[in-house]
Coordinates of C-alpha atoms in Angstrom, one line a residue:
T23 CA 0.0 0.0 0.0
V24 CA 2.9 2.4 0.7
R25 CA 4.3 1.9 -2.8
I26 CA 0.9 2.4 -4.3
R27 CA 0.4 5.6 -2.4
E28 CA 3.9 6.8 -3.4
L29 CA 3.2 6.1 -7.1
F30 CA -0.2 7.9 -6.7
D31 CA 1.5 11.0 -5.3
R32 CA 4.1 10.9 -8.1
V33 CA 1.4 10.8 -10.7
E34 CA -0.3 13.7 -9.1
V35 CA 2.9 15.8 -9.4
C36 CA 3.3 14.7 -13.0
K37 CA -0.3 15.7 -13.7
K38 CA 0.2 19.2 -12.3
Q39 CA 3.5 19.7 -14.2
Y40 CA 2.0 18.3 -17.4
W41 CA -1.0 20.6 -17.5
E42 CA 1.1 23.6 -16.7
I43 CA 3.0 23.2 -20.0
P44 CA 1.3 24.8 -23.0
K45 CA -0.1 22.3 -25.6
D46 CA 2.2 23.4 -28.4
E47 CA 5.2 22.9 -26.2
R48 CA 4.0 19.4 -25.1
I49 CA 3.7 18.5 -28.7
A50 CA 7.0 20.0 -29.8
K51 CA 8.8 18.2 -26.9
G52 CA 7.2 14.8 -27.4
L53 CA 4.9 14.7 -24.4
R54 CA 1.9 14.3 -26.6
H55 CA 1.2 13.7 -30.3
E56 CA -0.7 15.9 -32.7
V57 CA -4.4 15.2 -32.9
G58 CA -5.1 12.5 -35.4
T59 CA -1.6 11.0 -35.2
L60 CA -0.2 8.2 -33.0
G61 CA 2.6 8.6 -30.5
Y62 CA 3.5 9.0 -26.9
S63 CA 0.9 10.7 -24.6
G64 CA 1.8 11.8 -21.1
A65 CA -1.9 12.5 -20.5
R66 CA -2.8 8.9 -21.3
V67 CA -0.1 7.6 -18.9
I68 CA -1.5 9.9 -16.2
E69 CA -5.1 8.9 -16.9
V70 CA -4.5 5.2 -16.8
A71 CA -2.1 5.3 -13.8
S72 CA -4.5 7.5 -11.8
D73 CA -7.3 5.1 -12.6
L74 CA -5.4 1.9 -11.7
L75 CA -3.8 3.4 -8.5
S76 CA -7.1 4.7 -7.3
K77 CA -8.6 1.2 -7.6
A78 CA -5.4 -0.3 -6.0
L79 CA -5.8 1.9 -3.0
R80 CA -9.2 0.4 -2.4
G81 CA -7.5 -3.1 -2.5
H82 CA -9.8 -4.9 -4.8
Y83 CA -7.9 -7.3 -7.0
P84 CA -7.8 -8.3 -9.7
L85 CA -8.2 -4.9 -11.2
D86 CA -8.0 -3.3 -14.6
S87 CA -8.4 0.1 -16.1
D88 CA -11.7 1.3 -17.5
S89 CA -9.9 4.0 -19.5
L90 CA -10.0 3.9 -23.3
A91 CA -6.4 5.1 -23.2
T92 CA -5.2 1.6 -22.5
S93 CA -5.9 0.7 -26.1
S94 CA -2.6 2.3 -27.0
M95 CA -0.8 0.9 -23.9
P96 CA -1.5 -2.9 -23.9
R97 CA 0.7 -3.5 -20.8
L98 CA -1.5 -1.2 -18.8
G99 CA -4.7 -2.6 -20.1
Q100 CA -4.2 -6.1 -18.6
P101 CA -5.8 -7.3 -15.4
F102 CA -3.5 -7.0 -12.4
Q103 CA -3.6 -9.7 -9.8
S104 CA -1.6 -8.0 -7.0
A105 CA -0.1 -4.7 -5.9
E106 CA 3.3 -6.0 -6.7
E107 CA 2.4 -6.7 -10.3
L108 CA 0.8 -3.3 -10.7
V109 CA 3.8 -1.5 -9.2
A110 CA 6.2 -3.4 -11.4
T111 CA 4.3 -2.4 -14.5
L112 CA 3.4 1.2 -13.6
E113 CA 6.6 2.3 -12.0
P114 CA 8.6 2.3 -15.3
A115 CA 5.9 4.2 -17.1
I116 CA 5.7 6.8 -14.4
S117 CA 9.5 7.1 -14.2
D118 CA 9.6 7.6 -17.9
L119 CA 7.1 10.4 -17.7
E120 CA 8.9 12.1 -14.8
I121 CA 12.1 12.0 -16.9
R122 CA 10.4 13.5 -19.9
L123 CA 8.9 16.3 -17.8
S124 CA 12.1 16.9 -15.9
E125 CA 14.1 17.3 -19.1
L126 CA 11.6 19.7 -20.5
L127 CA 11.1 21.8 -17.3
D128 CA 14.9 21.9 -16.7
R129 CA 15.3 23.6 -20.1
R130 CA 12.6 26.1 -19.8
P131 CA 13.5 29.7 -19.0
R132 CA 12.9 30.7 -15.4
E133 CA 10.4 33.5 -14.8

């Protein structure tokens, strides 16, 4: 449960950072794709991770995401049998998003 809560908190930080970045900048820096094209989407990672972690905090396994965003992320669309399995799958996706956000935010001019 501690790891689930930690991941949930990390996703919330990512969500705040992600939505503070203008859409054009998110597209230009690879955090999202143009409408009508395929590619990485930080918003989808946030949506699916939030959904799965919210369910995991309630402790009802097996669990899976109801989000349509899982159609482009098959690993996150599978049913998870335990917290350990969920953490092992979500942690790399969240870490990747954190790295992408950090790289972008570190390069932005300070106000």
